[in-house]
Amino acid sequence: MGLESAFADEPAFVPYLAAGDPNYEDSLAYVEALAEGGADAIELGLPFSEPIAEGTTIQNAIVRALESGMTVERFFEFVEDLDVDVPLVCMTYYNLIYQYGADEGPRPFVEKAADVGISGFVVPDLPAEEAGPLRDACDEFGLDLVFIVAPTTTPERLERMREQVSGYVYVQARLGVTGARDDVDDATEESLARIADWDVPKAVGFGIKTGDHAERIVGAGADGVIVGSALVDIVAEGYENGDPTAEVADRLEALARELKDGALRGAQERPQPERT
Amino acid sequence: MSTEDAHDPKFGEYGGQFVPEALMPAIEELADAYERYVLNNEDGFMDEFRSRLADFGGRPTPLQYADQLSERYDTDVYLKREDLLHGGAHKLNNALGQVLLAKYMGKERIIAETGAGQHGTATAMAAAHLDMPCEIYMGETDIARQRPNVFRIKINGSEVVPVTVGRGTLKEAISETMREWATTVENTHYVIGSVVGPHPFPKMVRDFQSVISEEAREQAIEQTGGLPTDVVACAGGGSNTMGAFAEFVDDEEVALHAVEAGGSSLTVDEDEGVAPNSATLSTGDEGVLHGARTKLLQDSDGQIMESHSVSAGLDYAGVGPELAHLVDEGRVTPVNVDDDLALEAFHRLSQDEGIIPALETAHAFGYLEKYHEDLGDTVVVNVSGRGDKDLETVIEETTKRDLDIAPDMSILQRMGGSGL
């Protein structure tokens, strides 16, 4: 399933969870709860031991997942075991993609990912300059490669990225690492304006926590919102309190619905294009 | 230093720029500054750097003939005394260069990571000297085992930020400093402490450190009438190693030996994700970590392993990409020395030559002890730093072992604790 389809009819809600956080079975239920709550695509984190782009919340999720036995092979099983009907994006770091399989380079990983039903990748430590081999493998197997546009990204680099991006572009709402925040940064609107004429959907992430945030982001022109840490916080709290899986899943579904509804409200506030 | 490779982010297959998008502009800005100021001496940057290295840093450091070691090994042993540099280690060469560069670039704040604390100390000193605010990220394990350097960092006016994730050593400190840099990149320069990280760091740090081999080469010719047969340096991330090797790389007749930490064993426990050594060049596989493709200690999935060495400064799962390349090319020979032999060498150098070496440096002398018969007749060993910072570790680790060469420490036990 192509990623752009997730953005086709209405603003997309794209949640993130680390696969295997806090363990394999609970994590399956949590990801499925997000789909129930209205997710249009789901970013699944394949845990890497050195997640340099992540804040404390997701870092801790990655540690929990690794400690409960998540591996690359288990991740692929996880994807196959998931009962969801939306496109799945694998979000991980390049070393895991590069090391997989007998052949050198990203091709074996991409082939396997395509085989289990992954639709695309987000690789935070792989800038456009180094992405050639992964882009080629994605093209070969029909997968998308999502790039992150930061507030600091220069116009020259935007052009380089534009040539390689597919599926959607991940607009980083502010500088720094992942993590929920209580406000929406002005940098978001500026970043969206800079790529307004790109012909891929623009999804904004980093710091989105509530339905109101989602509403404002979509109202500002985004085609979708990406939410990670606010959802991971629910998993972490449930884990620490020893709450039943079903209760945590319900909370995740409720926040997912709030975020999706917020995104829909944001779309209604936007000036409608004139019909011909 | 040459300008021809300034734009090439790679050393063969190694190197590159594998960092989050938010950092790419800062790295490009740094690459531009490296070319202008370091390679082209714009605004007299290199003149000022050299002048401050001389007056503040105390360069040149001597190339000292080691009488007792030369007699013991029946070969001429020369010591490049980076332990005599201000701050007690080669680290000042790079820290002073980068803090000064940050000033030329108009940055307002310095952050750095440190393992053994020598890089943190050097950066704090350089920041105080050049009047820049500075924060040093350090793993909690390393804070506990390197207290003297923690104090020195704070005394020089910098903050120490404890890193609690993972095992609390250099690997975690680098990851955390990269996160902080991604948040504050617009006004902050990250003074990376070794020849690691994304381009241009490996080249730039090598260039700042190459003053070691530049001096050693001239001094060797002046004092012995020719080039040495061998240069020996310990290797963790590889900054003193590349500094000691850089100007000899084209002298094919000079053998270059990079001595890694063999730790307690070269055997790896993949289920536990632990390598009981830090011998990345000898045992690691190619991968991508902290901004560069290089050799890494990793499991079959590509997860980075925890490393180990009695020396905090060598305790790192990666290594500089240029060193990885030079090893593949056959120009540099990677060897390793275990914790026991390094401790033994620590005591021998202290007793025979009156030089208390850093535990990192002691690995280079451990190699000399074990393999001196394989070396030529003029050996230069880089004394990368002095050992004051390691005394607590040395006492603790020595009392655990039955080392013939170790002094009797019972007086300390009678006094109640190490007293340090």
PDB file of N, CA, C and O in Angstrom, chain B residues 317-341:
ATOM      1  N   ALA B 317      33.096   1.966  21.469  1.00  0.00           N
ATOM      2  CA  ALA B 317      32.772   0.904  20.516  1.00  0.00           C
ATOM      3  C   ALA B 317      33.094   1.274  19.065  1.00  0.00           C
ATOM      4  O   ALA B 317      32.955   0.455  18.174  1.00  0.00           O
ATOM      5  N   GLY B 318      33.509   2.524  18.830  1.00  0.00           N
ATOM      6  CA  GLY B 318      33.852   2.942  17.471  1.00  0.00           C
ATOM      7  C   GLY B 318      35.313   3.343  17.386  1.00  0.00           C
ATOM      8  O   GLY B 318      36.075   3.202  18.343  1.00  0.00           O
ATOM      9  N   VAL B 319      35.708   3.868  16.237  1.00  0.00           N
ATOM     10  CA  VAL B 319      37.082   4.330  16.031  1.00  0.00           C
ATOM     11  C   VAL B 319      37.054   5.279  14.838  1.00  0.00           C
ATOM     12  O   VAL B 319      36.137   5.222  14.013  1.00  0.00           O
ATOM     13  N   GLY B 320      38.027   6.142  14.744  1.00  0.00           N
ATOM     14  CA  GLY B 320      38.057   7.106  13.646  1.00  0.00           C
ATOM     15  C   GLY B 320      38.054   6.428  12.285  1.00  0.00           C
ATOM     16  O   GLY B 320      38.742   5.418  12.082  1.00  0.00           O
ATOM     17  N   PRO B 321      37.278   6.963  11.329  1.00  0.00           N
ATOM     18  CA  PRO B 321      37.176   6.325  10.008  1.00  0.00           C
ATOM     19  C   PRO B 321      38.495   6.307   9.239  1.00  0.00           C
ATOM     20  O   PRO B 321      38.751   5.366   8.479  1.00  0.00           O
ATOM     21  N   GLU B 322      39.343   7.297   9.443  1.00  0.00           N
ATOM     22  CA  GLU B 322      40.622   7.307   8.713  1.00  0.00           C
ATOM     23  C   GLU B 322      41.514   6.161   9.198  1.00  0.00           C
ATOM     24  O   GLU B 322      42.202   5.526   8.399  1.00  0.00           O
ATOM     25  N   LEU B 323      41.484   5.907  10.502  1.00  0.00           N
ATOM     26  CA  LEU B 323      42.278   4.796  11.029  1.00  0.00           C
ATOM     27  C   LEU B 323      41.766   3.474  10.465  1.00  0.00           C
ATOM     28  O   LEU B 323      42.558   2.601  10.087  1.00  0.00           O
ATOM     29  N   ALA B 324      40.431   3.335  10.422  1.00  0.00           N
ATOM     30  CA  ALA B 324      39.843   2.113   9.864  1.00  0.00           C
ATOM     31  C   ALA B 324      40.331   1.915   8.430  1.00  0.00           C
ATOM     32  O   ALA B 324      40.695   0.809   8.012  1.00  0.00           O
ATOM     33  N   HIS B 325      40.373   3.015   7.680  1.00  0.00           N
ATOM     34  CA  HIS B 325      40.829   2.962   6.284  1.00  0.00           C
ATOM     35  C   HIS B 325      42.312   2.588   6.197  1.00  0.00           C
ATOM     36  O   HIS B 325      42.698   1.735   5.394  1.00  0.00           O
ATOM     37  N   LEU B 326      43.127   3.226   7.044  1.00  0.00           N
ATOM     38  CA  LEU B 326      44.574   2.951   6.999  1.00  0.00           C
ATOM     39  C   LEU B 326      44.879   1.508   7.404  1.00  0.00           C
ATOM     40  O   LEU B 326      45.839   0.917   6.921  1.00  0.00           O
ATOM     41  N   VAL B 327      44.049   0.952   8.276  1.00  0.00           N
ATOM     42  CA  VAL B 327      44.215  -0.458   8.638  1.00  0.00           C
ATOM     43  C   VAL B 327      43.862  -1.343   7.443  1.00  0.00           C
ATOM     44  O   VAL B 327      44.601  -2.264   7.095  1.00  0.00           O
ATOM     45  N   ASP B 328      42.756  -1.046   6.772  1.00  0.00           N
ATOM     46  CA  ASP B 328      42.377  -1.835   5.591  1.00  0.00           C
ATOM     47  C   ASP B 328      43.434  -1.760   4.496  1.00  0.00           C
ATOM     48  O   ASP B 328      43.662  -2.717   3.762  1.00  0.00           O
ATOM     49  N   GLU B 329      44.059  -0.586   4.388  1.00  0.00           N
ATOM     50  CA  GLU B 329      45.085  -0.389   3.370  1.00  0.00           C
ATOM     51  C   GLU B 329      46.403  -1.072   3.745  1.00  0.00           C
ATOM     52  O   GLU B 329      47.336  -1.101   2.952  1.00  0.00           O
ATOM     53  N   GLY B 330      46.490  -1.538   4.977  1.00  0.00           N
ATOM     54  CA  GLY B 330      47.717  -2.174   5.430  1.00  0.00           C
ATOM     55  C   GLY B 330      48.779  -1.194   5.906  1.00  0.00           C
ATOM     56  O   GLY B 330      49.915  -1.577   6.196  1.00  0.00           O
ATOM     57  N   ARG B 331      48.411   0.100   5.970  1.00  0.00           N
ATOM     58  CA  ARG B 331      49.416   1.087   6.378  1.00  0.00           C
ATOM     59  C   ARG B 331      49.586   1.119   7.891  1.00  0.00           C
ATOM     60  O   ARG B 331      50.675   1.426   8.390  1.00  0.00           O
ATOM     61  N   VAL B 332      48.515   0.872   8.631  1.00  0.00           N
ATOM     62  CA  VAL B 332      48.570   0.865  10.091  1.00  0.00           C
ATOM     63  C   VAL B 332      48.287  -0.558  10.576  1.00  0.00           C
ATOM     64  O   VAL B 332      47.382  -1.223  10.064  1.00  0.00           O
ATOM     65  N   THR B 333      49.088  -1.019  11.531  1.00  0.00           N
ATOM     66  CA  THR B 333      48.876  -2.343  12.090  1.00  0.00           C
ATOM     67  C   THR B 333      48.115  -2.226  13.404  1.00  0.00           C
ATOM     68  O   THR B 333      48.585  -1.577  14.332  1.00  0.00           O
ATOM     69  N   PRO B 334      46.923  -2.842  13.483  1.00  0.00           N
ATOM     70  CA  PRO B 334      46.207  -2.811  14.759  1.00  0.00           C
ATOM     71  C   PRO B 334      46.666  -3.966  15.649  1.00  0.00           C
ATOM     72  O   PRO B 334      46.774  -5.097  15.187  1.00  0.00           O
ATOM     73  N   VAL B 335      46.947  -3.664  16.881  1.00  0.00           N
ATOM     74  CA  VAL B 335      47.335  -4.693  17.853  1.00  0.00           C
ATOM     75  C   VAL B 335      46.563  -4.399  19.127  1.00  0.00           C
ATOM     76  O   VAL B 335      45.902  -3.366  19.221  1.00  0.00           O
ATOM     77  N   ASN B 336      46.616  -5.288  20.084  1.00  0.00           N
ATOM     78  CA  ASN B 336      45.928  -4.964  21.325  1.00  0.00           C
ATOM     79  C   ASN B 336      46.655  -5.515  22.535  1.00  0.00           C
ATOM     80  O   ASN B 336      47.436  -6.461  22.436  1.00  0.00           O
ATOM     81  N   VAL B 337      46.370  -4.852  23.648  1.00  0.00           N
ATOM     82  CA  VAL B 337      47.017  -5.179  24.915  1.00  0.00           C
ATOM     83  C   VAL B 337      45.909  -5.256  25.957  1.00  0.00           C
ATOM     84  O   VAL B 337      45.028  -4.392  25.993  1.00  0.00           O
ATOM     85  N   ASP B 338      45.937  -6.307  26.799  1.00  0.00           N
ATOM     86  CA  ASP B 338      44.831  -6.439  27.756  1.00  0.00           C
ATOM     87  C   ASP B 338      45.039  -5.581  29.007  1.00  0.00           C
ATOM     88  O   ASP B 338      46.091  -4.961  29.185  1.00  0.00           O
ATOM     89  N   ASP B 339      44.010  -5.560  29.847  1.00  0.00           N
ATOM     90  CA  ASP B 339      44.045  -4.724  31.053  1.00  0.00           C
ATOM     91  C   ASP B 339      45.273  -5.030  31.919  1.00  0.00           C
ATOM     92  O   ASP B 339      45.941  -4.119  32.422  1.00  0.00           O
ATOM     93  N   ASP B 340      45.561  -6.320  32.102  1.00  0.00           N
ATOM     94  CA  ASP B 340      46.657  -6.714  32.996  1.00  0.00           C
ATOM     95  C   ASP B 340      47.997  -6.182  32.508  1.00  0.00           C
ATOM     96  O   ASP B 340      48.776  -5.617  33.279  1.00  0.00           O
ATOM     97  N   LEU B 341      48.249  -6.383  31.213  1.00  0.00           N
ATOM     98  CA  LEU B 341      49.535  -5.944  30.659  1.00  0.00           C
ATOM     99  C   LEU B 341      49.649  -4.417  30.689  1.00  0.00           C
ATOM    100  O   LEU B 341      50.733  -3.861  30.924  1.00  0.00           O
TER     101      LEU B 341
END
